[in-house]
Amino acid sequence: MAVLEEMQQAVEGVAGASGASVVAIGERPRGSGVVIGKGRVLTNAHNLRGEEVHVSFDDGRTETGQVAGADPDGDLAVISVETGGAPAVEFAGSPPKLGSPVFGMARGRDLRVTLGFVSALGRSFRGPRGRRIQGSVEHTAPLARGSSGGPLVDEAGRLVGINTNRLGDGFYLSIAADDSLRERIDALGRGEGPSRTYLGVGIAPSHVARRLRRSVGLPERDGLLVRAVEEGSPADRAGIQKGDLIVSASGSAVSTVDDLYEALDAVSKGDSFELGIVRGAEERKVGVSAGEAKSEV
């Protein structure tokens, strides 16, 4: 019984320390968030539905805020909203250790707090638009629907992560609340979203490309199949067409979407770079002038 009482006291302590900082996101809450400063709330970008955001607080208030800045690739957003007396969550200042206890917090109609343990560090997963998010914290604190964007905290109620992804089988991923996150939050709060190079194409993975090329009698090649080209995009201006196979970027072979993202991230907006494509059975080089990131690769 002593262990159960200690667990209960730990949950109560965390709720008392940080519960007032946890908010619900959406008119009918679809996610959670956390107060990070006066007039500022942090949540996942995938919780947003437009520029206006309904935010519900611990004291029963619901306020309408505006998106100050969002990073859909990194699945983060800062909301500008009247936070009233809701305190800002305290950052832990150091990463959690493997096996350390952590608490998942979320708000729907009421506050929810769950207990788990850090099961892995430095994990990666794909964000809503396909880019890989590195350095996340894997844990076992159960998260119900509506928990994404809520804080992961230590036993003192200090922020160690932003809950984002459910792995299944009782494991969850949280964006680590490290110095990098602080910098990104500050930039988003100023309305400065990250600038990433984009092509303006929708792509299919290599195994799909190989299967489709085989089905029409073309030789198999590793690469990414272009399934759509955004009108007026850098890819469109360079003459890339639906059905082209991207096989290299800036001289490096491309066989996965991560290969392409890595090549694009090394290019500054406005600079030119070269793509190797295969159109039918013909291989060619295409010069592309980089654009700033939008909704697709």
Coordinates of C-alpha atoms in Angstrom, one line a residue:
M1 CA 0.0 0.0 0.0
A2 CA 2.9 2.4 0.7
V3 CA 4.0 2.2 -2.9
L4 CA 0.4 3.0 -4.2
E5 CA 0.2 5.9 -1.7
E6 CA 3.5 7.3 -3.0
M7 CA 2.3 7.0 -6.6
Q8 CA -1.0 8.8 -5.7
Q9 CA 1.0 11.6 -3.9
A10 CA 3.3 11.9 -6.9
V11 CA 0.3 12.4 -9.3
E12 CA -1.3 14.8 -7.0
G13 CA 1.9 16.8 -6.6
V14 CA 2.4 17.1 -10.4
A15 CA -1.2 18.1 -10.8
G16 CA -0.8 20.8 -8.2
A17 CA 2.5 22.0 -9.6
S18 CA 1.6 22.2 -13.3
G19 CA -2.1 21.5 -13.8
A20 CA -3.0 25.1 -14.1
S21 CA -0.6 25.5 -17.0
V22 CA -2.3 22.8 -19.1
V23 CA -5.0 23.9 -21.6
A24 CA -7.4 22.4 -24.0
I25 CA -7.2 23.3 -27.7
G26 CA -10.3 23.6 -29.9
E27 CA -13.9 24.5 -29.4
R28 CA -14.6 20.8 -29.0
P29 CA -11.2 19.9 -27.6
R30 CA -9.1 18.0 -30.1
G31 CA -5.8 18.5 -28.4
S32 CA -4.0 19.9 -25.5
G33 CA -1.3 22.6 -24.9
V34 CA 0.7 24.3 -22.2
V35 CA 1.3 27.9 -21.1
I36 CA 4.9 28.8 -21.8
G37 CA 4.7 32.5 -21.0
K38 CA 2.3 35.4 -20.5
G39 CA 0.0 35.4 -23.5
R40 CA 1.7 32.3 -25.1
V41 CA 0.6 28.7 -25.4
L42 CA 2.5 25.9 -27.0
T43 CA 0.8 23.0 -28.8
N44 CA 1.2 20.6 -31.8
A45 CA 0.7 22.2 -35.2
H46 CA -1.6 19.3 -36.2
N47 CA -4.1 20.6 -33.6
L48 CA -4.7 23.8 -35.5
R49 CA -7.7 24.4 -37.8
G50 CA -7.1 27.8 -39.1
E51 CA -5.6 31.0 -37.6
E52 CA -8.1 31.3 -34.8
V53 CA -7.8 28.9 -31.9
H54 CA -10.1 28.3 -28.9
V55 CA -8.1 27.7 -25.7
S56 CA -9.7 26.5 -22.5
F57 CA -8.0 27.1 -19.1
D58 CA -8.0 25.4 -15.7
D59 CA -10.2 28.2 -14.2
G60 CA -13.0 27.4 -16.7
R61 CA -12.3 30.3 -19.1
T62 CA -12.3 29.8 -22.9
E63 CA -10.4 32.4 -24.9
T64 CA -10.0 32.9 -28.6
G65 CA -6.3 33.1 -29.6
Q66 CA -4.4 33.6 -32.8
V67 CA -1.6 31.5 -34.3
A68 CA 1.6 33.5 -33.6
G69 CA 3.7 31.0 -35.5
A70 CA 3.6 27.4 -36.7
D71 CA 6.0 24.7 -37.9
P72 CA 4.0 21.9 -39.4
D73 CA 7.1 19.9 -40.3
G74 CA 8.2 20.0 -36.7
D75 CA 4.6 19.7 -35.4
L76 CA 4.8 22.8 -33.2
A77 CA 2.8 25.9 -32.9
V78 CA 2.7 28.9 -30.6
I79 CA -0.7 30.6 -29.9
S80 CA -1.1 34.2 -28.8
V81 CA -3.9 34.3 -26.3
E82 CA -5.0 36.0 -23.1
T83 CA -3.6 33.5 -20.4
G84 CA -4.9 35.5 -17.4
G85 CA -3.6 34.0 -14.2
A86 CA -2.5 30.7 -15.7
P87 CA 1.2 30.2 -14.8
A88 CA 3.9 29.3 -17.3
V89 CA 5.3 25.8 -17.0
E90 CA 8.8 25.5 -15.8
F91 CA 11.3 23.8 -18.1
A92 CA 13.3 21.0 -16.5
G93 CA 16.6 22.3 -17.8
S94 CA 18.2 18.9 -18.4
P95 CA 17.0 15.8 -20.3
P96 CA 15.3 13.0 -18.5
K97 CA 17.3 9.8 -17.9
L98 CA 16.4 6.3 -19.1
G99 CA 13.9 4.8 -16.7
S100 CA 13.0 8.0 -14.9
P101 CA 9.4 8.5 -14.0
V102 CA 7.4 11.0 -16.2
F103 CA 3.8 12.2 -16.2
G104 CA 1.7 12.8 -19.2
M105 CA -0.7 15.8 -18.8
A106 CA -3.7 16.7 -20.9
R107 CA -6.9 18.7 -20.6
G108 CA -10.3 17.9 -22.1
R109 CA -13.3 18.6 -19.9
D110 CA -10.9 18.2 -16.9
L111 CA -7.2 17.7 -16.2
R112 CA -5.8 14.2 -16.9
V113 CA -2.5 13.0 -15.4
T114 CA -0.9 9.6 -16.1
L115 CA 2.3 8.0 -14.8
G116 CA 4.9 6.2 -16.9
F117 CA 8.6 5.9 -17.3
V118 CA 11.2 6.9 -20.0
S119 CA 11.7 3.8 -22.1
A120 CA 14.1 5.3 -24.7
L121 CA 15.9 8.5 -25.7
G122 CA 16.9 10.0 -29.0
R123 CA 14.0 8.4 -30.9
S124 CA 12.8 9.8 -34.3
F125 CA 9.5 9.8 -36.0
R126 CA 7.8 11.4 -39.0
G127 CA 5.9 14.6 -38.6
P128 CA 2.5 15.3 -40.2
R129 CA 4.2 16.2 -43.5
G130 CA 6.7 13.4 -43.7
R131 CA 9.9 15.1 -42.3
R132 CA 11.7 13.2 -39.6
I133 CA 11.6 14.7 -36.1
Q134 CA 14.8 13.7 -34.2
G135 CA 15.7 13.4 -30.6
S136 CA 12.3 12.6 -29.1
V137 CA 11.6 11.0 -25.7
E138 CA 9.9 7.6 -25.7
H139 CA 7.8 6.9 -22.6
T140 CA 5.0 4.7 -21.2
A141 CA 2.7 7.3 -19.6
P142 CA -0.7 6.5 -21.3
L143 CA -2.2 9.2 -23.5
A144 CA -5.8 9.2 -24.5
R145 CA -7.2 11.0 -27.5
G146 CA -6.9 14.8 -27.2
S147 CA -3.5 14.5 -25.3
S148 CA -1.3 15.6 -28.2
G149 CA 0.3 18.9 -27.6
G150 CA 0.1 18.5 -23.8
P151 CA 3.2 18.5 -21.6
L152 CA 5.3 15.6 -20.5
V153 CA 6.7 16.5 -17.0
D154 CA 9.0 15.1 -14.4
E155 CA 8.2 14.4 -10.8
A156 CA 8.5 18.1 -9.9
G157 CA 6.1 19.1 -12.7
R158 CA 8.8 20.6 -14.9
L159 CA 8.6 20.3 -18.7
V160 CA 10.6 17.5 -20.4
G161 CA 8.6 17.2 -23.6
I162 CA 5.6 17.9 -25.7
N163 CA 3.5 14.8 -26.3
T164 CA 3.0 14.2 -30.0
N165 CA 3.0 10.7 -31.3
R166 CA 1.4 7.4 -30.2
L167 CA 3.5 4.4 -31.2
G168 CA 1.0 1.7 -30.0
D169 CA 1.6 -1.2 -27.6
G170 CA 1.8 1.3 -24.7
F171 CA 4.6 3.5 -26.0
Y172 CA 4.4 7.2 -26.8
L173 CA 6.8 9.9 -28.2
S174 CA 7.4 13.4 -27.0
I175 CA 9.3 16.2 -28.6
A176 CA 12.2 16.9 -26.2
A177 CA 12.0 20.2 -24.3
D178 CA 15.7 21.0 -24.8
D179 CA 17.5 24.2 -25.7
S180 CA 16.6 23.7 -29.4
L181 CA 12.9 23.6 -28.5
R182 CA 13.3 26.9 -26.6
E183 CA 14.9 28.5 -29.6
R184 CA 12.1 27.3 -31.9
I185 CA 9.4 28.4 -29.5
D186 CA 11.0 31.9 -29.3
A187 CA 11.1 32.2 -33.1
L188 CA 7.5 31.0 -33.5
G189 CA 6.4 33.4 -30.9
R190 CA 7.9 36.2 -33.0
G191 CA 6.0 34.9 -36.0
E192 CA 9.2 33.5 -37.5
G193 CA 8.5 30.1 -39.0
P194 CA 11.4 27.9 -40.1
S195 CA 12.6 28.5 -43.7
R196 CA 13.0 25.2 -45.5
T197 CA 13.7 24.5 -49.2
Y198 CA 10.9 22.9 -51.1
L199 CA 10.3 21.5 -54.6
G200 CA 6.5 21.5 -54.8
V201 CA 6.0 17.9 -55.6
G202 CA 4.0 15.0 -54.2
I203 CA 6.0 11.8 -54.2
A204 CA 5.6 8.1 -53.9
P205 CA 8.3 5.9 -52.2
S206 CA 10.8 3.8 -53.9
H207 CA 9.0 0.5 -53.6
V208 CA 5.9 2.0 -55.3
A209 CA 8.1 3.4 -58.1
R210 CA 9.7 0.1 -58.7
R211 CA 6.4 -1.7 -58.9
L212 CA 4.8 0.8 -61.2
R213 CA 7.8 0.9 -63.6
R214 CA 7.9 -2.9 -63.6
S215 CA 4.1 -3.0 -64.5
V216 CA 4.7 -0.9 -67.6
G217 CA 7.8 -2.8 -68.7
L218 CA 10.4 -0.2 -67.7
P219 CA 13.6 -1.2 -65.9
E220 CA 13.5 -1.0 -62.1
R221 CA 15.3 1.9 -60.5
D222 CA 15.6 3.2 -57.0
G223 CA 14.2 6.6 -56.6
L224 CA 11.1 8.6 -55.7
L225 CA 8.1 8.7 -58.1
V226 CA 6.6 12.2 -58.7
R227 CA 2.8 11.7 -58.3
A228 CA 1.9 15.5 -58.5
V229 CA 3.5 18.8 -59.3
E230 CA 2.3 22.0 -57.8
E231 CA 1.6 24.7 -60.4
G232 CA 4.1 27.5 -60.4
S233 CA 6.4 25.7 -57.9
P234 CA 10.2 25.3 -58.4
A235 CA 9.6 21.8 -59.7
D236 CA 7.0 23.1 -62.2
R237 CA 9.3 25.9 -63.4
A238 CA 12.1 23.3 -63.9
G239 CA 10.0 21.1 -66.1
I240 CA 9.5 18.2 -63.7
Q241 CA 6.5 16.2 -64.6
K242 CA 4.1 13.7 -63.0
G243 CA 5.6 10.2 -63.5
D244 CA 9.2 11.4 -63.4
L245 CA 11.5 9.4 -61.1
I246 CA 13.9 11.4 -58.9
V247 CA 17.1 9.5 -58.6
S248 CA 19.6 12.1 -57.3
A249 CA 19.8 15.6 -55.8
S250 CA 22.9 17.8 -55.7
G251 CA 25.0 14.8 -56.9
S252 CA 23.8 12.4 -54.1
A253 CA 21.7 9.3 -54.8
V254 CA 18.1 9.5 -53.7
S255 CA 16.3 6.3 -52.8
T256 CA 14.3 7.5 -49.7
V257 CA 12.3 10.6 -48.8
D258 CA 14.9 11.3 -46.1
D259 CA 17.6 11.4 -48.8
L260 CA 15.7 14.1 -50.6
Y261 CA 14.9 16.1 -47.5
E262 CA 18.6 16.0 -46.5
A263 CA 19.6 17.3 -49.9
L264 CA 17.0 20.1 -49.8
D265 CA 18.0 21.1 -46.3
A266 CA 21.5 21.7 -47.5
V267 CA 20.3 24.3 -50.1
S268 CA 19.5 27.9 -49.3
K269 CA 16.4 29.5 -50.6
G270 CA 17.0 31.0 -54.0
D271 CA 20.0 28.9 -54.7
S272 CA 20.1 26.5 -57.7
F273 CA 20.8 22.8 -57.5
E274 CA 20.6 19.8 -59.8
L275 CA 18.1 16.9 -59.8
G276 CA 18.7 13.7 -61.6
I277 CA 15.5 12.3 -63.0
V278 CA 14.4 9.4 -65.1
R279 CA 11.6 10.0 -67.5
G280 CA 10.5 6.7 -69.0
A281 CA 13.8 5.1 -69.9
E282 CA 15.7 8.4 -70.4
E283 CA 17.9 9.8 -67.7
R284 CA 18.5 13.5 -67.5
K285 CA 19.7 16.4 -65.3
V286 CA 17.4 19.3 -64.3
G287 CA 18.4 22.6 -62.8
V288 CA 16.1 23.8 -60.0
S289 CA 15.9 27.1 -58.2
A290 CA 15.0 26.5 -54.6
G291 CA 11.8 27.8 -53.1
E292 CA 10.7 28.3 -49.5
A293 CA 8.9 25.3 -47.9
K294 CA 5.2 24.9 -48.2
S295 CA 2.9 21.9 -47.8
E296 CA 4.7 19.2 -49.7
V297 CA 8.3 18.2 -50.7

